[in-house]
Amino acid sequence: MPGKGSDKMLLRLSLVVLLLLQLGWSAHAQDEETVEVEEGTEEAEQEEVKPLYTPPTATGETFFTDHFISEESFKQKWVLSEAKKEGVAEDIAKYDGKWAVEEPEEQAMSGDLGLVLKSRAKHHAVAAKLDKPFKFDGKPLVVQYEVRFQKGMECGGAYIKLLSDVPGLDLKNFQDKTGYTIMFGPDKCGVETKLHFIFRHKNPNNGSYEEKHAKKPTMDLINAFTDKQTHLFTLIVNPDNSFEVFVDQTLVNSGNLLHDVSPPVNPPQEIEDPDDSKPEDWDEREKIPDPDATKPEDWNEDAPRKIVDPDATKPDGWLDDEEEFVPDPNAVKPEDWDDEMDGEWEAPQIENPRCEAAPGCGEWSPPMIDNPEYKGKWKAPMIANPNYKGIWKPRTIPNPDYFEDLSPYAMTPIAAVGLELWAMTEDVLFDNFIITNEKTVADEWAKASWKLKSHEEAREKAAKSFIESIVFAAYERPWLWVVYIMVVIIPVILFIHFCCPATLPKKKSAHPKKTDAITPDDMRPKKKKADLNAKPAEVGQGDAMAEEDQEKDGAEADAAEGDAGEEEEVPEAEEKEEEEAPEEDQEERKPSKADLEATEQPEALAEEGSPRTSARKRRVRKD
């Protein structure tokens, strides 16, 4: 059993656990801001003070910015499409999806507004002119905006289109066929997620446009569609033809416009001749049946694959006249059974009980086995074709449409930004659009907008559960991880100590029980004459004296047993009782009358020093 010293230690550990828990919770509590409790109600409600949102300000050259400060500013800048989508049913062809400028459903910062797609299963189209056209004249194109799927996304997109600067561009007629330079943003349907980066490349030979799709991102985007948090999407196209795609300022895709898009920007120099055809005598067979091979005379093509086992015999006890299944004799015709409507009633079939002890019932037939004579249809072996010429391919000719564009970065200038979307889930929120030619400007814009919002959203989410709360607190204070580890380890130690004492190392007893093992002479404690002549301790003396007497008596008894080679017999029941009695009971047991008489024996008995006398004295005191 644990001692008093270990109990004190465990008490201290418990206090340490409580202090560590208080320290961790206090650290998290410092991050929470609350308003004063309202008076006048039975239970005052404590509301969290949300930080005031301040719209970001661009720190450099920009071509377009919008943080949707009001419904009026949205109507002044953006144009709702009045067009109809081509190639779809009339009832859904019109772009009649609703837009609104409003706060998020779960607001992290006070005063924050965004453009929200409000309709479900509708076509939406809205566009806004850039402050000035963006021309690919040697500076990067940086496009950045925020998206929040407030209700997740079942099927739909949240991408933007950068509309080409062409004559006659009318935003009221904005639709899916409107020419664009770049399409960029997230898209999802079912379990398939995409992050589009598509640019339309102009053929320098004939002026036609072809879409070029960037390779798939390395990051799984499912969380962006399901966690209902605000996410930041950034695209950078550099003058050296390189591109980068970021999600929440983390690089998820990069490459080169010349090598990492499909189909390639530049067509092949040579193509297959469309007028070439395979000659009639062209043999593409690599192997052919041996024309000189003949079927062996003993080859029997009509032999069956399976035959009846000729060695099979019917097992003894087979019941030929018994059916394997019989009508259930205990079945009863239902009361509502109508023979005219349901037909003649028949009892359900059950296994024949007479067949249980027999090897089988019914007509016996021998089993089928593989036919050793079976060979199947004969076929001539295959040999190499002496006339084999390989797989035919048409000859190649110079590509008449070949061109080499070494700077696909130089795309068609951009005049407007548009959202042309179909969504099966409403309340998709867009915010903080910026188009610039410097990444640092976009980073500062995100720092003043998305960074703050995402931080507050993460704080709100973390506050919903204790585990998430302490993890969030440790995110800003890494030293708290040490506190959490100690809080976990110390209770485990307490549990093991109190509930599983058998697993702890046992402390050796100060007075081990005597065993029957023979102790070598050189290992025995030497008997001192002074100890034999000493008077036994008087009853009622302190614990220290009693323990010293017990040690001396034990040494005397061992010496006496070694010298005399014999000892007084003790009843077996008495010895068993001594062994089973707890040590504490033996120590706390009051001395009996026999004990008192033994302690008052004349000193002459002690001086005799006989083995029998010493052994008897040890047993009396032990009892």
Coordinates of C-alpha atoms in Angstrom, one line a residue:
M1 CA 0.0 0.0 0.0
P2 CA 1.3 3.5 -0.7
G3 CA 2.9 5.2 2.3
K4 CA 2.4 8.6 3.8
G5 CA 5.3 10.0 2.0
S6 CA 4.0 8.9 -1.4
D7 CA 0.6 10.3 -0.6
K8 CA 2.1 13.7 0.1
M9 CA 4.0 13.6 -3.2
L10 CA 0.8 12.7 -5.1
L11 CA -1.0 15.5 -3.4
R12 CA 1.6 17.9 -4.6
L13 CA 1.3 16.5 -8.1
S14 CA -2.4 17.0 -8.0
L15 CA -1.9 20.6 -7.0
V16 CA 0.5 21.0 -9.9
V17 CA -2.1 19.6 -12.3
L18 CA -4.7 22.1 -11.1
L19 CA -2.2 25.0 -11.4
L20 CA -1.2 24.0 -14.9
L21 CA -4.9 23.7 -16.0
Q22 CA -5.5 27.2 -14.6
L23 CA -2.5 28.6 -16.3
G24 CA -3.5 27.2 -19.7
W25 CA -7.1 28.3 -19.4
S26 CA -6.0 31.8 -18.3
A27 CA -3.8 32.1 -21.3
H28 CA -6.7 31.4 -23.6
A29 CA -9.1 33.6 -21.6
Q30 CA -6.8 36.6 -22.3
D31 CA -7.7 36.3 -26.0
E32 CA -11.4 36.7 -25.3
E33 CA -13.1 40.1 -25.2
T34 CA -16.5 40.4 -23.7
V35 CA -19.0 43.2 -23.0
E36 CA -20.4 44.0 -19.6
V37 CA -23.2 41.8 -18.3
E38 CA -26.7 43.4 -18.8
E39 CA -28.6 44.0 -15.5
G40 CA -32.3 43.5 -14.9
T41 CA -32.6 39.8 -16.0
E42 CA -32.4 36.6 -13.9
E43 CA -29.4 35.4 -16.0
A44 CA -27.3 38.2 -17.5
E45 CA -26.1 37.4 -21.0
Q46 CA -22.4 38.1 -21.8
E47 CA -21.8 39.0 -25.5
E48 CA -18.5 38.9 -27.2
V49 CA -17.2 42.3 -28.5
K50 CA -16.5 41.8 -32.2
P51 CA -13.6 43.8 -33.7
L52 CA -14.6 46.7 -36.0
Y53 CA -13.8 45.9 -39.6
T54 CA -12.0 48.7 -41.5
P55 CA -12.0 48.3 -45.4
P56 CA -8.4 47.9 -46.7
T57 CA -6.6 50.6 -48.7
A58 CA -4.3 49.8 -51.6
T59 CA -0.7 50.8 -51.1
G60 CA 0.4 50.9 -54.8
E61 CA -0.9 50.9 -58.3
T62 CA -4.1 49.1 -58.8
F63 CA -6.5 48.5 -61.8
F64 CA -9.5 47.4 -59.8
T65 CA -10.5 47.2 -56.2
D66 CA -13.8 46.6 -54.4
H67 CA -14.6 45.7 -50.8
F68 CA -18.4 46.2 -51.1
I69 CA -19.0 48.9 -48.4
S70 CA -22.7 49.3 -49.4
E71 CA -25.5 48.3 -51.7
E72 CA -25.4 51.7 -53.3
S73 CA -21.7 51.5 -54.2
F74 CA -22.3 48.0 -55.6
K75 CA -25.0 49.3 -58.0
Q76 CA -22.8 52.2 -59.1
K77 CA -19.9 49.9 -60.0
W78 CA -21.4 46.6 -61.1
V79 CA -23.8 45.8 -63.9
L80 CA -26.3 43.0 -63.8
S81 CA -26.5 41.0 -67.0
E82 CA -29.7 41.0 -69.0
A83 CA -28.7 38.3 -71.5
K84 CA -29.8 34.8 -71.8
K85 CA -27.7 31.7 -71.8
E86 CA -27.5 29.9 -75.1
G87 CA -28.2 26.2 -75.5
V88 CA -30.4 25.7 -72.4
A89 CA -34.1 25.5 -71.6
E90 CA -36.0 28.7 -71.8
D91 CA -37.1 28.7 -68.2
I92 CA -33.5 28.7 -66.9
A93 CA -31.8 30.5 -69.7
K94 CA -32.1 34.0 -68.2
Y95 CA -29.5 35.3 -65.8
D96 CA -32.0 36.1 -63.1
G97 CA -30.0 35.0 -60.1
K98 CA -30.1 37.5 -57.2
W99 CA -27.2 39.3 -55.7
A100 CA -27.0 41.3 -52.4
V101 CA -24.5 43.2 -50.4
E102 CA -24.8 42.1 -46.8
E103 CA -23.0 40.8 -43.7
P104 CA -21.9 37.2 -43.4
E105 CA -24.3 34.8 -41.6
E106 CA -21.6 34.2 -39.0
Q107 CA -19.9 37.6 -38.7
A108 CA -16.4 37.6 -37.3
M109 CA -15.9 41.4 -37.5
S110 CA -18.4 44.1 -37.1
G111 CA -19.2 46.2 -40.2
D112 CA -17.8 43.7 -42.7
L113 CA -19.9 43.4 -45.9
G114 CA -19.6 41.2 -49.0
L115 CA -21.3 40.5 -52.3
V116 CA -23.5 37.4 -51.8
L117 CA -24.9 35.1 -54.4
K118 CA -28.4 34.6 -53.1
S119 CA -30.2 32.2 -55.5
R120 CA -30.1 28.5 -55.8
A121 CA -30.2 26.6 -59.1
K122 CA -30.1 29.9 -61.0
H123 CA -27.8 31.5 -63.6
H124 CA -26.0 34.6 -62.2
A125 CA -24.0 37.2 -64.1
V126 CA -22.6 40.5 -63.0
A127 CA -19.6 42.5 -64.2
A128 CA -17.7 45.7 -63.5
K129 CA -15.3 47.8 -65.6
L130 CA -11.7 48.1 -64.5
D131 CA -10.5 51.6 -63.4
K132 CA -8.2 51.3 -66.4
P133 CA -7.4 48.4 -68.8
F134 CA -4.6 46.0 -67.8
K135 CA -2.1 45.6 -70.5
F136 CA 0.5 42.8 -70.5
D137 CA 3.4 45.2 -71.1
G138 CA 6.2 43.7 -68.9
K139 CA 4.7 43.7 -65.4
P140 CA 3.0 40.9 -63.5
L141 CA -0.7 40.4 -63.4
V142 CA -1.8 39.9 -59.8
V143 CA -5.5 38.9 -59.2
Q144 CA -6.8 38.3 -55.7
Y145 CA -10.2 37.9 -54.1
E146 CA -12.0 36.2 -51.2
V147 CA -14.7 33.5 -51.2
R148 CA -16.7 32.1 -48.4
F149 CA -19.1 29.2 -48.9
Q150 CA -21.3 29.9 -46.0
K151 CA -23.4 26.8 -46.5
G152 CA -20.8 24.7 -48.1
M153 CA -21.2 23.8 -51.8
E154 CA -23.0 20.9 -53.4
C155 CA -22.4 21.8 -57.1
G156 CA -21.3 25.2 -58.4
G157 CA -18.4 27.6 -59.0
A158 CA -17.0 30.7 -57.5
Y159 CA -14.5 31.6 -60.3
I160 CA -14.1 35.0 -61.9
K161 CA -13.6 36.0 -65.6
L162 CA -11.3 38.8 -66.7
L163 CA -13.1 40.0 -69.8
S164 CA -11.0 41.0 -72.8
D165 CA -10.7 44.6 -73.9
V166 CA -12.4 44.4 -77.3
P167 CA -14.6 46.9 -79.1
G168 CA -18.3 46.8 -78.3
L169 CA -17.9 45.2 -74.9
D170 CA -21.4 45.6 -73.2
L171 CA -21.6 44.4 -69.7
K172 CA -25.4 44.1 -69.9
N173 CA -25.0 41.4 -72.5
F174 CA -22.4 39.5 -70.4
Q175 CA -22.9 35.8 -70.8
D176 CA -21.0 32.5 -71.1
K177 CA -20.0 33.3 -74.7
T178 CA -18.5 36.7 -73.9
G179 CA -14.8 36.7 -74.6
Y180 CA -12.4 36.6 -71.7
T181 CA -8.7 36.6 -71.3
I182 CA -8.4 34.6 -68.0
M183 CA -10.7 32.5 -65.9
F184 CA -9.6 31.8 -62.4
G185 CA -11.1 30.4 -59.2
P186 CA -12.6 27.4 -57.4
D187 CA -15.3 25.0 -58.8
K188 CA -16.9 21.9 -57.3
C189 CA -19.5 19.3 -58.3
G190 CA -20.0 16.2 -56.2
V191 CA -16.7 15.0 -54.9
E192 CA -14.7 16.6 -57.7
T193 CA -13.0 19.9 -56.9
K194 CA -11.1 22.2 -59.2
L195 CA -9.1 25.4 -59.1
H196 CA -9.3 26.8 -62.6
F197 CA -6.6 28.8 -64.3
I198 CA -7.5 29.0 -67.9
F199 CA -6.3 31.6 -70.4
R200 CA -7.4 32.1 -74.0
H201 CA -4.4 32.2 -76.4
K202 CA -4.7 34.0 -79.7
N203 CA -3.3 32.2 -82.7
P204 CA -0.9 34.7 -84.5
N205 CA -1.6 33.0 -87.8
N206 CA -5.3 33.2 -88.1
G207 CA -6.4 35.2 -85.0
S208 CA -8.5 32.4 -83.5
Y209 CA -8.6 31.8 -79.7
E210 CA -8.0 28.5 -77.9
E211 CA -8.4 27.8 -74.2
K212 CA -5.2 26.6 -72.3
H213 CA -5.8 24.8 -69.0
A214 CA -3.1 24.8 -66.3
K215 CA -2.2 21.5 -64.6
K216 CA -4.1 20.4 -61.5
P217 CA -3.1 21.9 -58.1
T218 CA -1.2 19.8 -55.6
M219 CA -3.5 20.8 -52.7
D220 CA -6.8 19.1 -51.9
L221 CA -9.4 21.9 -51.9
I222 CA -12.3 20.1 -50.3
N223 CA -11.9 22.1 -47.0
A224 CA -12.4 25.4 -48.8
F225 CA -15.9 24.2 -49.9
T226 CA -16.9 22.6 -46.6
D227 CA -15.4 24.5 -43.6
K228 CA -17.6 27.7 -44.1
Q229 CA -14.5 29.9 -43.6
T230 CA -13.2 32.8 -45.7
H231 CA -10.5 31.7 -48.2
L232 CA -8.2 33.9 -50.3
F233 CA -7.4 33.0 -53.9
T234 CA -4.4 34.6 -55.7
L235 CA -3.1 34.3 -59.3
I236 CA 0.2 35.7 -60.5
V237 CA 1.2 35.7 -64.2
N238 CA 4.8 36.9 -64.7
P239 CA 6.4 38.4 -67.8
D240 CA 8.8 35.4 -68.0
N241 CA 5.8 33.2 -68.7
S242 CA 5.8 31.7 -65.2
F243 CA 2.6 31.5 -63.1
E244 CA 1.8 30.9 -59.4
V245 CA -1.5 30.1 -57.7
F246 CA -2.0 30.6 -54.0
V247 CA -4.8 29.6 -51.6
D248 CA -4.7 31.4 -48.3
Q249 CA -1.2 32.6 -49.3
T250 CA 0.0 29.0 -49.6
L251 CA 1.4 28.1 -53.0
V252 CA -0.7 25.2 -54.5
N253 CA 0.3 25.4 -58.2
S254 CA 3.1 26.8 -60.3
G255 CA 4.5 26.3 -63.7
N256 CA 5.3 27.8 -67.1
L257 CA 2.8 28.9 -69.8
L258 CA 4.9 27.2 -72.4
H259 CA 5.2 23.8 -70.8
D260 CA 2.5 23.3 -68.0
V261 CA -0.7 23.9 -69.9
S262 CA -2.9 21.7 -72.0
P263 CA -3.1 21.8 -75.0
P264 CA 0.4 23.3 -75.5
V265 CA 0.6 26.9 -76.6
N266 CA 2.8 26.1 -79.7
P267 CA 1.6 23.4 -82.1
P268 CA 4.0 20.6 -83.2
Q269 CA 6.3 21.4 -86.2
E270 CA 5.2 18.2 -88.0
I271 CA 1.9 16.4 -88.2
E272 CA 0.7 13.1 -89.7
D273 CA -0.3 13.4 -93.3
P274 CA -4.1 13.2 -93.4
D275 CA -4.0 12.0 -97.0
D276 CA -1.7 9.0 -96.3
S277 CA -3.2 5.5 -96.2
K278 CA -2.0 2.1 -95.3
P279 CA -0.9 -0.1 -98.3
E280 CA -3.0 -3.2 -98.9
D281 CA -0.1 -5.6 -98.5
W282 CA 1.0 -4.1 -95.2
D283 CA 1.2 -7.0 -92.7
E284 CA 1.0 -5.8 -89.0
R285 CA 0.8 -9.4 -87.6
E286 CA 3.8 -10.0 -85.4
K287 CA 3.0 -13.8 -85.0
I288 CA 1.0 -16.1 -87.3
P289 CA -0.2 -19.8 -87.0
D290 CA 2.4 -22.3 -88.3
P291 CA 1.2 -23.1 -91.8
D292 CA 3.2 -26.4 -91.7
A293 CA 1.6 -27.7 -88.5
T294 CA -0.9 -30.6 -88.6
K295 CA -3.3 -32.0 -86.1
P296 CA -2.2 -35.3 -84.4
E297 CA -4.2 -38.3 -85.4
D298 CA -5.1 -39.2 -81.8
W299 CA -6.4 -35.7 -81.1
N300 CA -10.0 -36.0 -80.2
E301 CA -11.7 -32.6 -80.4
D302 CA -15.1 -34.1 -79.4
A303 CA -14.0 -35.4 -76.0
P304 CA -16.1 -33.7 -73.2
R305 CA -14.4 -31.7 -70.5
K306 CA -16.2 -33.6 -67.7
I307 CA -17.1 -37.3 -67.4
V308 CA -18.9 -39.4 -64.8
D309 CA -16.6 -40.9 -62.2
P310 CA -16.5 -44.6 -63.1
D311 CA -15.2 -45.6 -59.7
A312 CA -17.9 -43.8 -57.7
T313 CA -20.3 -46.0 -55.7
K314 CA -23.5 -45.1 -53.9
P315 CA -22.8 -44.7 -50.1
D316 CA -24.3 -47.2 -47.7
G317 CA -27.5 -46.0 -46.2
W318 CA -28.5 -43.7 -49.0
L319 CA -32.3 -43.1 -48.9
D320 CA -33.4 -43.3 -52.5
D321 CA -37.1 -43.1 -51.6
E322 CA -36.9 -40.1 -49.4
E323 CA -37.2 -36.5 -50.7
E324 CA -34.6 -34.0 -49.6
F325 CA -37.3 -31.5 -48.6
V326 CA -40.8 -32.3 -47.3
P327 CA -43.8 -30.1 -46.3
D328 CA -43.7 -28.8 -42.8
P329 CA -46.2 -31.0 -40.8
N330 CA -46.6 -28.2 -38.2
A331 CA -47.6 -25.5 -40.7
V332 CA -51.2 -24.2 -40.5
K333 CA -53.1 -22.6 -43.2
P334 CA -53.6 -18.8 -42.4
E335 CA -57.1 -17.8 -41.5
D336 CA -57.2 -15.1 -44.1
W337 CA -56.0 -17.3 -47.0
D338 CA -58.4 -17.2 -49.9
D339 CA -58.0 -20.1 -52.3
E340 CA -59.7 -18.2 -55.1
M341 CA -57.5 -15.2 -54.7
D342 CA -54.3 -16.8 -53.4
G343 CA -54.5 -20.2 -55.0
E344 CA -54.3 -23.6 -53.4
W345 CA -52.4 -23.4 -50.1
E346 CA -49.3 -25.5 -49.7
A347 CA -47.3 -26.0 -46.5
P348 CA -43.8 -24.5 -46.7
Q349 CA -40.9 -27.0 -47.4
I350 CA -38.4 -28.0 -44.7
E351 CA -35.5 -30.3 -44.7
N352 CA -36.4 -33.9 -44.4
P353 CA -35.6 -35.0 -40.8
R354 CA -35.0 -38.6 -42.0
C355 CA -32.1 -37.4 -44.1
E356 CA -30.2 -35.9 -41.2
A357 CA -28.6 -39.2 -40.1
A358 CA -28.3 -40.6 -43.7
P359 CA -25.5 -39.8 -46.2
G360 CA -28.1 -38.5 -48.7
C361 CA -31.7 -38.6 -50.0
G362 CA -33.3 -38.9 -53.3
E363 CA -32.1 -40.3 -56.6
W364 CA -28.3 -41.0 -56.4
S365 CA -26.1 -40.1 -59.3
P366 CA -22.3 -40.4 -59.5
P367 CA -20.2 -37.2 -59.4
M368 CA -18.5 -35.7 -62.5
I369 CA -14.7 -35.5 -62.8
D370 CA -12.2 -34.0 -65.3
N371 CA -11.8 -36.0 -68.5
P372 CA -8.2 -37.1 -68.8
E373 CA -8.8 -37.4 -72.6
Y374 CA -10.0 -33.9 -73.0
K375 CA -7.8 -31.7 -75.3
G376 CA -10.2 -29.2 -76.8
K377 CA -10.1 -27.7 -80.2
W378 CA -6.8 -28.1 -81.9
K379 CA -4.9 -25.0 -83.0
A380 CA -1.7 -24.6 -84.9
P381 CA 1.2 -23.2 -82.8
M382 CA 2.2 -19.5 -83.4
I383 CA 5.4 -18.6 -85.1
A384 CA 7.1 -15.3 -86.0
N385 CA 5.6 -13.7 -89.1
P386 CA 8.2 -13.5 -91.8
N387 CA 6.2 -10.7 -93.5
Y388 CA 5.8 -8.6 -90.4
K389 CA 6.4 -4.9 -91.1
G390 CA 5.4 -3.3 -87.8
I391 CA 2.5 -1.1 -86.8
W392 CA 1.6 1.2 -89.7
K393 CA 1.6 5.0 -89.1
P394 CA 1.0 7.7 -91.7
R395 CA 4.0 9.7 -92.7
T396 CA 4.7 13.1 -91.1
I397 CA 4.7 16.3 -93.0
P398 CA 5.4 19.9 -92.0
N399 CA 2.5 21.4 -90.0
P400 CA 1.0 24.2 -92.2
D401 CA -0.5 25.8 -89.0
Y402 CA 2.8 25.8 -87.1
F403 CA 3.8 28.9 -85.2
E404 CA 6.1 29.7 -82.3
D405 CA 5.0 32.0 -79.7
L406 CA 7.7 32.4 -77.1
S407 CA 5.7 34.9 -75.0
P408 CA 2.2 33.7 -74.2
Y409 CA 2.3 36.1 -71.3
A410 CA 1.4 38.8 -73.7
M411 CA -2.3 38.1 -73.6
T412 CA -5.3 40.2 -74.7
P413 CA -5.7 43.3 -72.5
I414 CA -8.3 43.1 -69.7
A415 CA -11.1 45.6 -69.5
A416 CA -13.6 44.2 -66.9
V417 CA -14.0 41.5 -64.2
G418 CA -17.2 39.4 -64.2
L419 CA -18.9 36.6 -62.2
E420 CA -20.9 34.2 -64.5
L421 CA -22.0 31.3 -62.3
W422 CA -24.4 28.5 -61.7
A423 CA -24.7 27.2 -58.1
M424 CA -26.8 24.6 -56.4
T425 CA -26.0 26.1 -53.0
E426 CA -26.8 29.8 -52.2
D427 CA -25.1 32.4 -50.0
V428 CA -21.7 32.3 -51.6
L429 CA -19.9 35.4 -50.4
F430 CA -17.3 37.3 -52.4
D431 CA -15.2 40.2 -51.1
N432 CA -12.0 42.3 -51.4
F433 CA -11.3 42.1 -55.1
I434 CA -8.0 43.6 -56.2
I435 CA -6.1 43.6 -59.5
T436 CA -2.6 45.0 -59.5
N437 CA 0.8 44.6 -61.0
E438 CA 2.7 44.1 -57.7
K439 CA 2.5 41.1 -55.3
T440 CA 3.4 43.3 -52.3
V441 CA 0.4 45.4 -52.9
A442 CA -1.9 42.4 -52.9
D443 CA -0.1 41.0 -49.8
E444 CA -0.7 44.3 -47.9
W445 CA -4.3 44.3 -49.1
A446 CA -4.7 40.8 -47.7
K447 CA -3.0 41.7 -44.5
A448 CA -5.5 44.5 -43.8
S449 CA -8.6 42.4 -44.8
W450 CA -8.4 38.6 -45.1
K451 CA -5.7 38.1 -42.5
L452 CA -7.8 39.8 -39.8
K453 CA -11.0 38.1 -40.8
S454 CA -9.5 34.6 -41.0
H455 CA -7.9 35.2 -37.6
E456 CA -11.2 36.1 -36.0
E457 CA -13.0 33.3 -37.7
A458 CA -10.5 30.8 -36.4
R459 CA -10.8 32.3 -32.9
E460 CA -14.6 31.9 -33.1
K461 CA -14.4 28.4 -34.3
A462 CA -11.8 27.4 -31.7
A463 CA -14.0 28.8 -28.9
K464 CA -16.7 26.3 -29.7
S465 CA -15.0 23.5 -27.9
F466 CA -12.5 23.2 -25.1
I467 CA -10.0 21.1 -27.1
E468 CA -10.0 23.6 -30.0
S469 CA -9.7 26.4 -27.6
I470 CA -6.5 25.2 -25.9
V471 CA -5.0 24.3 -29.2
F472 CA -5.7 27.8 -30.5
A473 CA -4.1 29.3 -27.4
A474 CA -1.0 27.2 -27.9
Y475 CA -0.9 28.4 -31.5
E476 CA 0.0 31.8 -30.3
R477 CA 1.9 30.6 -27.2
P478 CA 4.0 27.5 -28.1
W479 CA 5.2 27.1 -24.5
L480 CA 1.7 26.0 -23.5
W481 CA 2.4 22.6 -25.2
V482 CA 4.7 21.8 -22.3
V483 CA 1.8 22.6 -19.9
Y484 CA -0.6 20.3 -21.8
I485 CA 1.9 17.4 -21.8
M486 CA 2.4 17.7 -18.1
V487 CA -1.4 17.8 -17.5
V488 CA -1.7 14.5 -19.4
I489 CA 1.3 12.7 -17.9
I490 CA 0.6 13.5 -14.2
P491 CA -2.9 12.1 -14.1
V492 CA -1.6 8.9 -15.7
I493 CA 0.9 8.6 -12.9
L494 CA -1.8 9.2 -10.3
F495 CA -4.1 6.6 -11.8
I496 CA -1.3 3.9 -11.9
H497 CA -0.4 4.7 -8.3
F498 CA -3.9 4.4 -6.8
C499 CA -5.6 2.0 -9.1
C500 CA -2.7 -0.3 -10.1
P501 CA -0.3 -0.5 -7.1
A502 CA 0.8 -4.0 -8.2
T503 CA 2.6 -2.4 -11.2
L504 CA 4.8 -0.3 -8.9
P505 CA 8.0 -1.6 -7.4
K506 CA 7.4 -3.1 -3.9
K507 CA 9.3 -1.8 -1.0
K508 CA 11.2 -4.6 0.8
S509 CA 10.0 -5.4 4.3
A510 CA 12.3 -4.5 7.2
H511 CA 11.5 -7.8 8.9
P512 CA 11.2 -10.5 6.2
K513 CA 9.6 -13.8 7.3
K514 CA 11.8 -16.7 8.2
T515 CA 12.1 -19.3 5.5
D516 CA 13.2 -22.9 5.5
A517 CA 16.2 -22.2 3.3
I518 CA 19.6 -23.1 4.9
T519 CA 21.8 -20.1 5.5
P520 CA 25.5 -20.7 5.0
D521 CA 27.6 -20.3 8.1
D522 CA 29.6 -17.4 6.7
M523 CA 26.4 -15.5 5.9
R524 CA 24.9 -15.8 9.4
P525 CA 25.1 -12.8 11.7
K526 CA 27.5 -13.5 14.6
K527 CA 26.0 -13.9 18.0
K528 CA 27.3 -11.4 20.5
K529 CA 27.5 -12.5 24.2
A530 CA 26.4 -9.1 25.3
D531 CA 23.1 -9.5 23.4
L532 CA 22.4 -12.8 25.1
N533 CA 23.0 -11.3 28.5
A534 CA 20.8 -8.2 27.8
K535 CA 17.5 -8.1 29.5
P536 CA 14.4 -8.1 27.3
A537 CA 12.7 -4.7 26.7
E538 CA 10.0 -3.9 29.2
V539 CA 6.4 -3.7 27.9
G540 CA 5.2 -0.3 27.0
Q541 CA 8.6 1.1 25.7
G542 CA 8.8 3.1 22.5
D543 CA 8.6 1.7 18.9
A544 CA 12.3 2.1 18.3
M545 CA 13.2 -0.1 21.2
A546 CA 10.7 -2.7 20.2
E547 CA 12.1 -2.9 16.7
E548 CA 15.7 -3.2 18.0
D549 CA 14.6 -6.1 20.3
Q550 CA 12.9 -7.8 17.4
E551 CA 16.1 -7.5 15.3
K552 CA 18.3 -8.9 18.1
D553 CA 15.9 -11.7 18.8
G554 CA 15.9 -12.7 15.1
A555 CA 19.7 -12.8 15.0
E556 CA 19.8 -14.9 18.2
A557 CA 17.2 -17.3 16.9
D558 CA 19.1 -17.8 13.6
A559 CA 22.3 -18.4 15.5
A560 CA 20.6 -20.8 17.9
E561 CA 19.1 -22.8 15.0
G562 CA 22.4 -23.0 13.2
D563 CA 24.3 -24.3 16.3
A564 CA 21.7 -26.7 17.7
G565 CA 20.4 -27.9 14.3
E566 CA 17.0 -28.4 15.9
E567 CA 14.2 -26.2 17.3
E568 CA 11.0 -26.6 19.2
E569 CA 8.1 -27.8 17.3
V570 CA 5.2 -25.4 16.8
P571 CA 1.7 -26.4 15.9
E572 CA 1.0 -26.2 12.1
A573 CA -2.2 -24.2 12.6
E574 CA -0.3 -21.7 14.7
E575 CA 2.4 -21.2 12.1
K576 CA -0.2 -20.7 9.3
E577 CA -2.0 -18.1 11.5
E578 CA 1.3 -16.3 11.9
E579 CA 2.0 -16.1 8.2
E580 CA -1.5 -15.0 7.3
A581 CA -1.7 -12.3 9.9
P582 CA -1.0 -8.8 8.5
E583 CA 2.2 -7.2 9.7
E584 CA 0.3 -4.2 11.0
D585 CA -1.9 -6.4 13.2
Q586 CA 1.1 -8.1 14.6
E587 CA 2.8 -4.8 15.5
E588 CA -0.4 -3.3 17.0
R589 CA -1.4 -6.5 19.0
K590 CA -1.2 -6.0 22.7
P591 CA 1.1 -8.2 24.7
S592 CA -0.6 -11.2 26.3
K593 CA -0.1 -12.6 29.8
A594 CA 2.3 -15.2 28.4
D595 CA 4.4 -12.4 26.8
L596 CA 4.6 -10.6 30.1
E597 CA 5.7 -13.8 31.9
A598 CA 8.3 -14.4 29.3
T599 CA 9.8 -11.0 29.7
E600 CA 10.1 -11.6 33.5
Q601 CA 12.2 -14.8 33.2
P602 CA 15.3 -14.9 35.4
E603 CA 18.5 -13.6 33.9
A604 CA 20.0 -17.0 34.5
L605 CA 17.9 -18.4 31.7
A606 CA 19.2 -15.8 29.3
E607 CA 22.8 -16.5 30.4
E608 CA 22.4 -20.2 29.7
G609 CA 22.3 -19.3 26.0
S610 CA 21.0 -22.6 24.9
P611 CA 19.5 -22.8 21.4
R612 CA 16.2 -24.1 22.7
T613 CA 15.9 -21.2 25.1
S614 CA 16.7 -18.6 22.5
A615 CA 14.3 -20.1 19.9
R616 CA 11.5 -20.3 22.5
K617 CA 12.1 -16.7 23.5
R618 CA 11.9 -15.5 19.9
R619 CA 8.6 -17.3 19.3
V620 CA 7.0 -16.0 22.4
R621 CA 7.9 -12.4 21.5
K622 CA 6.8 -12.8 17.9
D623 CA 3.4 -14.2 19.0

